[in-house]
Amino acid sequence: TRLVSDWSSDVCSSDLDHKLKLPKISWVKFNGDKQFKGTIKSIVVSKNSCGFYFASVLVDTEIIKLTKIDKEIGIDLGLKHFIIDSDGNKTDNPKYLRNSAKNLSKNQRRLSRRAKGSNRYNKQRLKVAKIHYDIGNQRSDFLHKLTFKIINENQVIYLENLNVKGMVKNHKLAKSISDASWSEFVRQLKYKSIWYGREVIQIGRFEPTSKKCNCCGWINKELTLEDREWLCLNCGETHDRDINAAINIKKTGQGMSKED
């Protein structure tokens, strides 16, 4: 169910009242803690699969740019650790879908045994939808907090241009890659960088970032996915695979910037 309409400036009451004015319905109460300043352009009222109603407000407002800082970072995306940066920091992958898999499977089995269209089927369908809804909310909250932290602390962010659509064709990794939501992470970084005056630069997907020694440039052609640490036979430096990749992403991106 969707309701799209143009709105005047009097559609929302005071923050204390928490009311919204809908055409042909008049004022309805809503829960929310988001406050905004600006001209309301439109509101979309929608209903999700759990039966919850949402009002998305489009507001014409000014976004204040962040103060410029002298900090650049390279980021490597992973599955065990969600991101690894060129400073050596690692952020664990929360794996929300994996952690909810047992509960989700149990409720999906119950749903499969219900007679389609019955009251019991509809009640069980809402339970399954609620689990998916909670997983999506947890993932969205994690991504928004992480991307804003990165944008807030760095002026330039360097990333790989990953072929996610091609990677999910690997059936052994498809579920984990989809659960990680790399594409959504990159999307959020890009639009937030435009909002707040930052820059996101993506390097080519075929750069040997993991195999290349960030100290001397020697390439370890024998490196496999199982090798989490490796020794450079040219300079003798020992590398953490992911941190080395993040450093190479940063160096490659900086080289691209200088050429431009």
PDB file of C-alpha atoms in Angstrom:
ATOM      1  CA  THR A   1       0.000   0.000   0.000  1.00  0.00           C
ATOM      2  CA  ARG A   2       1.514   3.322  -1.053  1.00  0.00           C
ATOM      3  CA  LEU A   3       0.220   6.855  -0.814  1.00  0.00           C
ATOM      4  CA  VAL A   4       2.113   9.574  -2.643  1.00  0.00           C
ATOM      5  CA  SER A   5       1.060  13.185  -2.466  1.00  0.00           C
ATOM      6  CA  ASP A   6       2.316  16.758  -2.476  1.00  0.00           C
ATOM      7  CA  TRP A   7       2.195  18.370   0.891  1.00  0.00           C
ATOM      8  CA  SER A   8       1.970  21.841   2.342  1.00  0.00           C
ATOM      9  CA  SER A   9       4.057  22.994   5.300  1.00  0.00           C
ATOM     10  CA  ASP A  10       1.340  22.140   7.829  1.00  0.00           C
ATOM     11  CA  VAL A  11       1.366  18.354   7.414  1.00  0.00           C
ATOM     12  CA  CYS A  12       3.355  17.768  10.599  1.00  0.00           C
ATOM     13  CA  SER A  13       2.385  19.032  14.006  1.00  0.00           C
ATOM     14  CA  SER A  14       4.780  19.804  16.844  1.00  0.00           C
ATOM     15  CA  ASP A  15       7.440  17.283  17.857  1.00  0.00           C
ATOM     16  CA  LEU A  16       5.577  16.655  21.126  1.00  0.00           C
ATOM     17  CA  ASP A  17       2.303  15.758  19.381  1.00  0.00           C
ATOM     18  CA  HIS A  18       3.833  13.263  16.920  1.00  0.00           C
ATOM     19  CA  LYS A  19       1.039  13.675  14.403  1.00  0.00           C
ATOM     20  CA  LEU A  20       0.899  13.502  10.622  1.00  0.00           C
ATOM     21  CA  LYS A  21      -1.878  14.790   8.378  1.00  0.00           C
ATOM     22  CA  LEU A  22      -2.946  12.415   5.604  1.00  0.00           C
ATOM     23  CA  PRO A  23      -5.305  13.284   2.733  1.00  0.00           C
ATOM     24  CA  LYS A  24      -8.882  12.030   3.313  1.00  0.00           C
ATOM     25  CA  ILE A  25      -7.809  10.632   6.711  1.00  0.00           C
ATOM     26  CA  SER A  26      -6.777  13.782   8.606  1.00  0.00           C
ATOM     27  CA  TRP A  27      -4.360  13.596  11.540  1.00  0.00           C
ATOM     28  CA  VAL A  28      -2.814  10.268  12.585  1.00  0.00           C
ATOM     29  CA  LYS A  29      -0.326   9.558  15.355  1.00  0.00           C
ATOM     30  CA  PHE A  30       3.137   8.230  14.610  1.00  0.00           C
ATOM     31  CA  ASN A  31       6.247   7.130  16.503  1.00  0.00           C
ATOM     32  CA  GLY A  32       9.593   8.601  15.554  1.00  0.00           C
ATOM     33  CA  ASP A  33      12.519  10.592  16.859  1.00  0.00           C
ATOM     34  CA  LYS A  34      13.803  12.117  13.603  1.00  0.00           C
ATOM     35  CA  GLN A  35      13.796  15.909  13.542  1.00  0.00           C
ATOM     36  CA  PHE A  36      14.417  17.959  10.415  1.00  0.00           C
ATOM     37  CA  LYS A  37      14.499  21.552   9.294  1.00  0.00           C
ATOM     38  CA  GLY A  38      13.438  22.573   5.816  1.00  0.00           C
ATOM     39  CA  THR A  39      10.572  22.622   3.354  1.00  0.00           C
ATOM     40  CA  ILE A  40       8.537  19.425   3.075  1.00  0.00           C
ATOM     41  CA  LYS A  41       8.256  18.445  -0.585  1.00  0.00           C
ATOM     42  CA  SER A  42       6.418  15.140  -0.384  1.00  0.00           C
ATOM     43  CA  ILE A  43       5.657  12.192   1.863  1.00  0.00           C
ATOM     44  CA  VAL A  44       5.364   8.544   0.840  1.00  0.00           C
ATOM     45  CA  VAL A  45       3.290   6.308   3.133  1.00  0.00           C
ATOM     46  CA  SER A  46       4.025   2.626   2.664  1.00  0.00           C
ATOM     47  CA  LYS A  47       3.241  -0.700   4.303  1.00  0.00           C
ATOM     48  CA  ASN A  48       5.821  -3.480   4.532  1.00  0.00           C
ATOM     49  CA  SER A  49       5.370  -7.258   4.615  1.00  0.00           C
ATOM     50  CA  CYS A  50       5.148  -7.214   8.449  1.00  0.00           C
ATOM     51  CA  GLY A  51       2.119  -4.927   8.365  1.00  0.00           C
ATOM     52  CA  PHE A  52       4.000  -1.848   9.601  1.00  0.00           C
ATOM     53  CA  TYR A  53       3.243   1.565   8.081  1.00  0.00           C
ATOM     54  CA  PHE A  54       6.012   4.075   7.360  1.00  0.00           C
ATOM     55  CA  ALA A  55       6.028   7.697   6.276  1.00  0.00           C
ATOM     56  CA  SER A  56       9.087   8.755   4.247  1.00  0.00           C
ATOM     57  CA  VAL A  57       9.448  12.516   4.275  1.00  0.00           C
ATOM     58  CA  LEU A  58      11.274  14.327   1.464  1.00  0.00           C
ATOM     59  CA  VAL A  59      12.658  17.603   2.815  1.00  0.00           C
ATOM     60  CA  ASP A  60      14.477  20.384   0.991  1.00  0.00           C
ATOM     61  CA  THR A  61      17.221  21.256   3.475  1.00  0.00           C
ATOM     62  CA  GLU A  62      20.889  22.231   3.649  1.00  0.00           C
ATOM     63  CA  ILE A  63      23.493  19.656   4.655  1.00  0.00           C
ATOM     64  CA  ILE A  64      26.470  21.200   6.417  1.00  0.00           C
ATOM     65  CA  LYS A  65      29.831  20.038   5.036  1.00  0.00           C
ATOM     66  CA  LEU A  66      32.346  18.540   7.437  1.00  0.00           C
ATOM     67  CA  THR A  67      35.598  20.372   8.130  1.00  0.00           C
ATOM     68  CA  LYS A  68      38.395  19.251   5.792  1.00  0.00           C
ATOM     69  CA  ILE A  69      41.051  17.055   7.403  1.00  0.00           C
ATOM     70  CA  ASP A  70      44.410  15.723   6.244  1.00  0.00           C
ATOM     71  CA  LYS A  71      43.597  12.009   6.526  1.00  0.00           C
ATOM     72  CA  GLU A  72      43.338   9.358   3.827  1.00  0.00           C
ATOM     73  CA  ILE A  73      42.601   5.670   4.212  1.00  0.00           C
ATOM     74  CA  GLY A  74      42.497   2.495   2.139  1.00  0.00           C
ATOM     75  CA  ILE A  75      39.812  -0.102   2.876  1.00  0.00           C
ATOM     76  CA  ASP A  76      39.766  -3.783   1.986  1.00  0.00           C
ATOM     77  CA  LEU A  77      36.429  -5.611   2.236  1.00  0.00           C
ATOM     78  CA  GLY A  78      36.324  -9.106   3.670  1.00  0.00           C
ATOM     79  CA  LEU A  79      34.092 -11.837   5.098  1.00  0.00           C
ATOM     80  CA  LYS A  80      35.742 -12.753   8.409  1.00  0.00           C
ATOM     81  CA  HIS A  81      36.385  -9.070   9.052  1.00  0.00           C
ATOM     82  CA  PHE A  82      33.939  -6.747   7.329  1.00  0.00           C
ATOM     83  CA  ILE A  83      36.542  -4.060   6.648  1.00  0.00           C
ATOM     84  CA  ILE A  84      40.307  -3.880   7.111  1.00  0.00           C
ATOM     85  CA  ASP A  85      41.917  -0.460   6.759  1.00  0.00           C
ATOM     86  CA  SER A  86      45.419   0.684   5.874  1.00  0.00           C
ATOM     87  CA  ASP A  87      46.026   1.755   9.504  1.00  0.00           C
ATOM     88  CA  GLY A  88      45.780  -1.887  10.575  1.00  0.00           C
ATOM     89  CA  ASN A  89      42.296  -1.698  12.111  1.00  0.00           C
ATOM     90  CA  LYS A  90      39.846  -4.551  11.582  1.00  0.00           C
ATOM     91  CA  THR A  91      36.061  -4.407  12.001  1.00  0.00           C
ATOM     92  CA  ASP A  92      34.373  -7.756  12.637  1.00  0.00           C
ATOM     93  CA  ASN A  93      31.641  -8.923  10.290  1.00  0.00           C
ATOM     94  CA  PRO A  94      28.420  -9.090  12.387  1.00  0.00           C
ATOM     95  CA  LYS A  95      26.899 -11.807  10.141  1.00  0.00           C
ATOM     96  CA  TYR A  96      23.314 -10.995  11.047  1.00  0.00           C
ATOM     97  CA  LEU A  97      21.774 -13.494   8.634  1.00  0.00           C
ATOM     98  CA  ARG A  98      24.091 -16.304   9.772  1.00  0.00           C
ATOM     99  CA  ASN A  99      23.330 -15.612  13.429  1.00  0.00           C
ATOM    100  CA  SER A 100      19.572 -15.737  12.772  1.00  0.00           C
ATOM    101  CA  ALA A 101      19.720 -18.737  10.414  1.00  0.00           C
ATOM    102  CA  LYS A 102      18.593 -21.315  12.984  1.00  0.00           C
ATOM    103  CA  ASN A 103      15.550 -19.333  14.093  1.00  0.00           C
ATOM    104  CA  LEU A 104      14.716 -18.412  10.489  1.00  0.00           C
ATOM    105  CA  SER A 105      14.936 -22.010   9.262  1.00  0.00           C
ATOM    106  CA  LYS A 106      12.706 -23.256  12.096  1.00  0.00           C
ATOM    107  CA  ASN A 107       9.981 -20.720  11.312  1.00  0.00           C
ATOM    108  CA  GLN A 108      10.232 -21.290   7.561  1.00  0.00           C
ATOM    109  CA  ARG A 109       9.718 -25.029   8.102  1.00  0.00           C
ATOM    110  CA  ARG A 110       6.621 -24.289  10.159  1.00  0.00           C
ATOM    111  CA  LEU A 111       5.355 -22.009   7.402  1.00  0.00           C
ATOM    112  CA  SER A 112       5.823 -24.755   4.786  1.00  0.00           C
ATOM    113  CA  ARG A 113       3.533 -27.066   6.791  1.00  0.00           C
ATOM    114  CA  ARG A 114       0.678 -24.569   7.007  1.00  0.00           C
ATOM    115  CA  ALA A 115      -2.238 -24.597   4.568  1.00  0.00           C
ATOM    116  CA  LYS A 116      -1.717 -21.629   2.269  1.00  0.00           C
ATOM    117  CA  GLY A 117      -4.328 -18.940   2.824  1.00  0.00           C
ATOM    118  CA  SER A 118      -5.334 -20.141   6.299  1.00  0.00           C
ATOM    119  CA  ASN A 119      -5.186 -17.995   9.435  1.00  0.00           C
ATOM    120  CA  ARG A 120      -2.326 -20.090  10.827  1.00  0.00           C
ATOM    121  CA  TYR A 121      -0.428 -19.637   7.557  1.00  0.00           C
ATOM    122  CA  ASN A 122      -0.850 -15.851   7.672  1.00  0.00           C
ATOM    123  CA  LYS A 123       0.274 -15.685  11.317  1.00  0.00           C
ATOM    124  CA  GLN A 124       3.364 -17.759  10.562  1.00  0.00           C
ATOM    125  CA  ARG A 125       4.119 -15.728   7.435  1.00  0.00           C
ATOM    126  CA  LEU A 126       4.211 -12.579   9.584  1.00  0.00           C
ATOM    127  CA  LYS A 127       6.659 -14.280  11.963  1.00  0.00           C
ATOM    128  CA  VAL A 128       9.028 -15.086   9.086  1.00  0.00           C
ATOM    129  CA  ALA A 129       8.664 -11.581   7.663  1.00  0.00           C
ATOM    130  CA  LYS A 130       9.443 -10.095  11.094  1.00  0.00           C
ATOM    131  CA  ILE A 131      12.697 -12.072  11.312  1.00  0.00           C
ATOM    132  CA  HIS A 132      13.776 -10.790   7.884  1.00  0.00           C
ATOM    133  CA  TYR A 133      12.736  -7.286   8.927  1.00  0.00           C
ATOM    134  CA  ASP A 134      14.856  -7.444  12.095  1.00  0.00           C
ATOM    135  CA  ILE A 135      17.871  -8.731  10.158  1.00  0.00           C
ATOM    136  CA  GLY A 136      17.532  -5.878   7.673  1.00  0.00           C
ATOM    137  CA  ASN A 137      17.248  -3.294  10.449  1.00  0.00           C
ATOM    138  CA  GLN A 138      20.327  -4.621  12.255  1.00  0.00           C
ATOM    139  CA  ARG A 139      22.364  -4.610   9.052  1.00  0.00           C
ATOM    140  CA  SER A 140      21.194  -1.123   8.093  1.00  0.00           C
ATOM    141  CA  ASP A 141      22.015   0.276  11.544  1.00  0.00           C
ATOM    142  CA  PHE A 142      25.511  -1.265  11.437  1.00  0.00           C
ATOM    143  CA  LEU A 143      26.251   0.066   7.950  1.00  0.00           C
ATOM    144  CA  HIS A 144      25.011   3.598   8.633  1.00  0.00           C
ATOM    145  CA  LYS A 145      27.036   3.926  11.832  1.00  0.00           C
ATOM    146  CA  LEU A 146      30.184   2.483  10.244  1.00  0.00           C
ATOM    147  CA  THR A 147      30.016   4.548   7.040  1.00  0.00           C
ATOM    148  CA  PHE A 148      29.425   7.803   8.931  1.00  0.00           C
ATOM    149  CA  LYS A 149      32.392   7.035  11.220  1.00  0.00           C
ATOM    150  CA  ILE A 150      34.624   6.477   8.185  1.00  0.00           C
ATOM    151  CA  ILE A 151      33.350   9.628   6.452  1.00  0.00           C
ATOM    152  CA  ASN A 152      33.759  11.674   9.622  1.00  0.00           C
ATOM    153  CA  GLU A 153      37.362  10.563  10.245  1.00  0.00           C
ATOM    154  CA  ASN A 154      38.782  10.592   6.687  1.00  0.00           C
ATOM    155  CA  GLN A 155      38.958  13.102   3.847  1.00  0.00           C
ATOM    156  CA  VAL A 156      39.650  10.547   1.097  1.00  0.00           C
ATOM    157  CA  ILE A 157      38.579   6.882   1.137  1.00  0.00           C
ATOM    158  CA  TYR A 158      40.109   4.393  -1.296  1.00  0.00           C
ATOM    159  CA  LEU A 159      38.246   1.180  -2.197  1.00  0.00           C
ATOM    160  CA  GLU A 160      38.384  -1.688  -4.667  1.00  0.00           C
ATOM    161  CA  ASN A 161      35.790  -1.795  -7.436  1.00  0.00           C
ATOM    162  CA  LEU A 162      34.542  -5.302  -6.646  1.00  0.00           C
ATOM    163  CA  ASN A 163      32.456  -7.354  -9.058  1.00  0.00           C
ATOM    164  CA  VAL A 164      29.908  -8.440  -6.439  1.00  0.00           C
ATOM    165  CA  LYS A 165      27.449  -9.847  -9.006  1.00  0.00           C
ATOM    166  CA  GLY A 166      30.172 -12.116 -10.336  1.00  0.00           C
ATOM    167  CA  MET A 167      31.388 -13.112  -6.866  1.00  0.00           C
ATOM    168  CA  VAL A 168      27.965 -14.303  -5.677  1.00  0.00           C
ATOM    169  CA  LYS A 169      27.990 -16.877  -8.472  1.00  0.00           C
ATOM    170  CA  ASN A 170      30.396 -18.817  -6.264  1.00  0.00           C
ATOM    171  CA  HIS A 171      27.827 -20.920  -4.383  1.00  0.00           C
ATOM    172  CA  LYS A 172      30.200 -21.531  -1.464  1.00  0.00           C
ATOM    173  CA  LEU A 173      30.490 -17.804  -0.737  1.00  0.00           C
ATOM    174  CA  ALA A 174      27.241 -16.388  -2.131  1.00  0.00           C
ATOM    175  CA  LYS A 175      25.337 -16.405   1.163  1.00  0.00           C
ATOM    176  CA  SER A 176      28.204 -14.830   3.118  1.00  0.00           C
ATOM    177  CA  ILE A 177      28.781 -12.142   0.468  1.00  0.00           C
ATOM    178  CA  SER A 178      25.085 -11.266   0.336  1.00  0.00           C
ATOM    179  CA  ASP A 179      24.937 -11.135   4.137  1.00  0.00           C
ATOM    180  CA  ALA A 180      27.892  -8.723   4.209  1.00  0.00           C
ATOM    181  CA  SER A 181      26.150  -6.197   1.892  1.00  0.00           C
ATOM    182  CA  TRP A 182      29.339  -4.800   0.354  1.00  0.00           C
ATOM    183  CA  SER A 183      27.410  -2.996  -2.388  1.00  0.00           C
ATOM    184  CA  GLU A 184      25.236  -1.167   0.147  1.00  0.00           C
ATOM    185  CA  PHE A 185      28.324  -0.226   2.157  1.00  0.00           C
ATOM    186  CA  VAL A 186      29.953   1.335  -0.917  1.00  0.00           C
ATOM    187  CA  ARG A 187      26.702   3.051  -1.937  1.00  0.00           C
ATOM    188  CA  GLN A 188      26.373   4.697   1.459  1.00  0.00           C
ATOM    189  CA  LEU A 189      29.993   5.832   1.445  1.00  0.00           C
ATOM    190  CA  LYS A 190      29.533   7.428  -1.975  1.00  0.00           C
ATOM    191  CA  TYR A 191      26.428   9.481  -1.264  1.00  0.00           C
ATOM    192  CA  LYS A 192      27.616  10.503   2.210  1.00  0.00           C
ATOM    193  CA  SER A 193      30.932  11.646   0.751  1.00  0.00           C
ATOM    194  CA  ILE A 194      28.991  13.955  -1.604  1.00  0.00           C
ATOM    195  CA  TRP A 195      26.862  15.246   1.256  1.00  0.00           C
ATOM    196  CA  TYR A 196      29.725  15.990   3.621  1.00  0.00           C
ATOM    197  CA  GLY A 197      32.495  17.102   1.258  1.00  0.00           C
ATOM    198  CA  ARG A 198      34.590  13.917   1.254  1.00  0.00           C
ATOM    199  CA  GLU A 199      35.939  11.860  -1.645  1.00  0.00           C
ATOM    200  CA  VAL A 200      35.633   8.152  -2.462  1.00  0.00           C
ATOM    201  CA  ILE A 201      38.032   6.724  -5.059  1.00  0.00           C
ATOM    202  CA  GLN A 202      37.757   3.161  -6.388  1.00  0.00           C
ATOM    203  CA  ILE A 203      40.728   1.392  -7.953  1.00  0.00           C
ATOM    204  CA  GLY A 204      40.563  -1.263 -10.686  1.00  0.00           C
ATOM    205  CA  ARG A 205      39.257  -4.683  -9.648  1.00  0.00           C
ATOM    206  CA  PHE A 206      42.198  -6.485 -11.292  1.00  0.00           C
ATOM    207  CA  GLU A 207      44.922  -4.809  -9.207  1.00  0.00           C
ATOM    208  CA  PRO A 208      46.962  -7.503  -7.320  1.00  0.00           C
ATOM    209  CA  THR A 209      46.446  -5.809  -3.966  1.00  0.00           C
ATOM    210  CA  SER A 210      46.698  -8.975  -1.858  1.00  0.00           C
ATOM    211  CA  LYS A 211      49.651 -10.498  -3.736  1.00  0.00           C
ATOM    212  CA  LYS A 212      51.761  -7.347  -3.999  1.00  0.00           C
ATOM    213  CA  CYS A 213      54.268  -6.453  -1.282  1.00  0.00           C
ATOM    214  CA  ASN A 214      53.484  -2.912  -0.154  1.00  0.00           C
ATOM    215  CA  CYS A 215      57.147  -2.362   0.740  1.00  0.00           C
ATOM    216  CA  CYS A 216      59.049  -3.348  -2.413  1.00  0.00           C
ATOM    217  CA  GLY A 217      56.340  -4.159  -4.983  1.00  0.00           C
ATOM    218  CA  TRP A 218      57.249  -7.862  -5.402  1.00  0.00           C
ATOM    219  CA  ILE A 219      54.237  -9.994  -6.415  1.00  0.00           C
ATOM    220  CA  ASN A 220      53.634 -13.344  -4.731  1.00  0.00           C
ATOM    221  CA  LYS A 221      52.094 -15.368  -7.556  1.00  0.00           C
ATOM    222  CA  GLU A 222      51.753 -18.458  -5.346  1.00  0.00           C
ATOM    223  CA  LEU A 223      49.424 -16.789  -2.823  1.00  0.00           C
ATOM    224  CA  THR A 224      46.115 -18.605  -2.212  1.00  0.00           C
ATOM    225  CA  LEU A 225      42.925 -17.682  -0.328  1.00  0.00           C
ATOM    226  CA  GLU A 226      44.006 -19.877   2.591  1.00  0.00           C
ATOM    227  CA  ASP A 227      47.201 -17.854   3.132  1.00  0.00           C
ATOM    228  CA  ARG A 228      46.361 -15.185   5.708  1.00  0.00           C
ATOM    229  CA  GLU A 229      50.002 -14.209   6.226  1.00  0.00           C
ATOM    230  CA  TRP A 230      52.893 -14.430   3.806  1.00  0.00           C
ATOM    231  CA  LEU A 231      56.592 -13.632   3.578  1.00  0.00           C
ATOM    232  CA  CYS A 232      58.003 -11.428   0.828  1.00  0.00           C
ATOM    233  CA  LEU A 233      60.921 -13.334  -0.729  1.00  0.00           C
ATOM    234  CA  ASN A 234      62.383 -10.114  -2.103  1.00  0.00           C
ATOM    235  CA  CYS A 235      62.635  -7.858   0.987  1.00  0.00           C
ATOM    236  CA  GLY A 236      61.862 -10.340   3.787  1.00  0.00           C
ATOM    237  CA  GLU A 237      58.827  -8.441   5.112  1.00  0.00           C
ATOM    238  CA  THR A 238      56.012 -10.486   6.678  1.00  0.00           C
ATOM    239  CA  HIS A 239      52.523  -9.358   5.676  1.00  0.00           C
ATOM    240  CA  ASP A 240      49.030  -9.769   7.039  1.00  0.00           C
ATOM    241  CA  ARG A 241      47.165 -10.482   3.820  1.00  0.00           C
ATOM    242  CA  ASP A 242      44.240  -8.093   4.425  1.00  0.00           C
ATOM    243  CA  ILE A 243      46.204  -5.183   5.911  1.00  0.00           C
ATOM    244  CA  ASN A 244      48.698  -5.455   3.048  1.00  0.00           C
ATOM    245  CA  ALA A 245      45.804  -5.295   0.561  1.00  0.00           C
ATOM    246  CA  ALA A 246      44.373  -2.192   2.262  1.00  0.00           C
ATOM    247  CA  ILE A 247      47.754  -0.431   2.132  1.00  0.00           C
ATOM    248  CA  ASN A 248      48.125  -1.297  -1.573  1.00  0.00           C
ATOM    249  CA  ILE A 249      44.600  -0.018  -2.260  1.00  0.00           C
ATOM    250  CA  LYS A 250      45.530   3.296  -0.649  1.00  0.00           C
ATOM    251  CA  LYS A 251      48.840   3.575  -2.542  1.00  0.00           C
ATOM    252  CA  THR A 252      47.228   2.678  -5.874  1.00  0.00           C
ATOM    253  CA  GLY A 253      44.425   5.172  -5.304  1.00  0.00           C
ATOM    254  CA  GLN A 254      46.882   7.930  -4.410  1.00  0.00           C
ATOM    255  CA  GLY A 255      48.781   7.186  -7.615  1.00  0.00           C
ATOM    256  CA  MET A 256      45.558   7.531  -9.622  1.00  0.00           C
ATOM    257  CA  SER A 257      44.851  10.896  -7.959  1.00  0.00           C
ATOM    258  CA  LYS A 258      48.293  12.260  -8.860  1.00  0.00           C
ATOM    259  CA  GLU A 259      47.864  11.199 -12.500  1.00  0.00           C
ATOM    260  CA  ASP A 260      44.541  13.050 -12.687  1.00  0.00           C
TER     261      ASP A 260
END
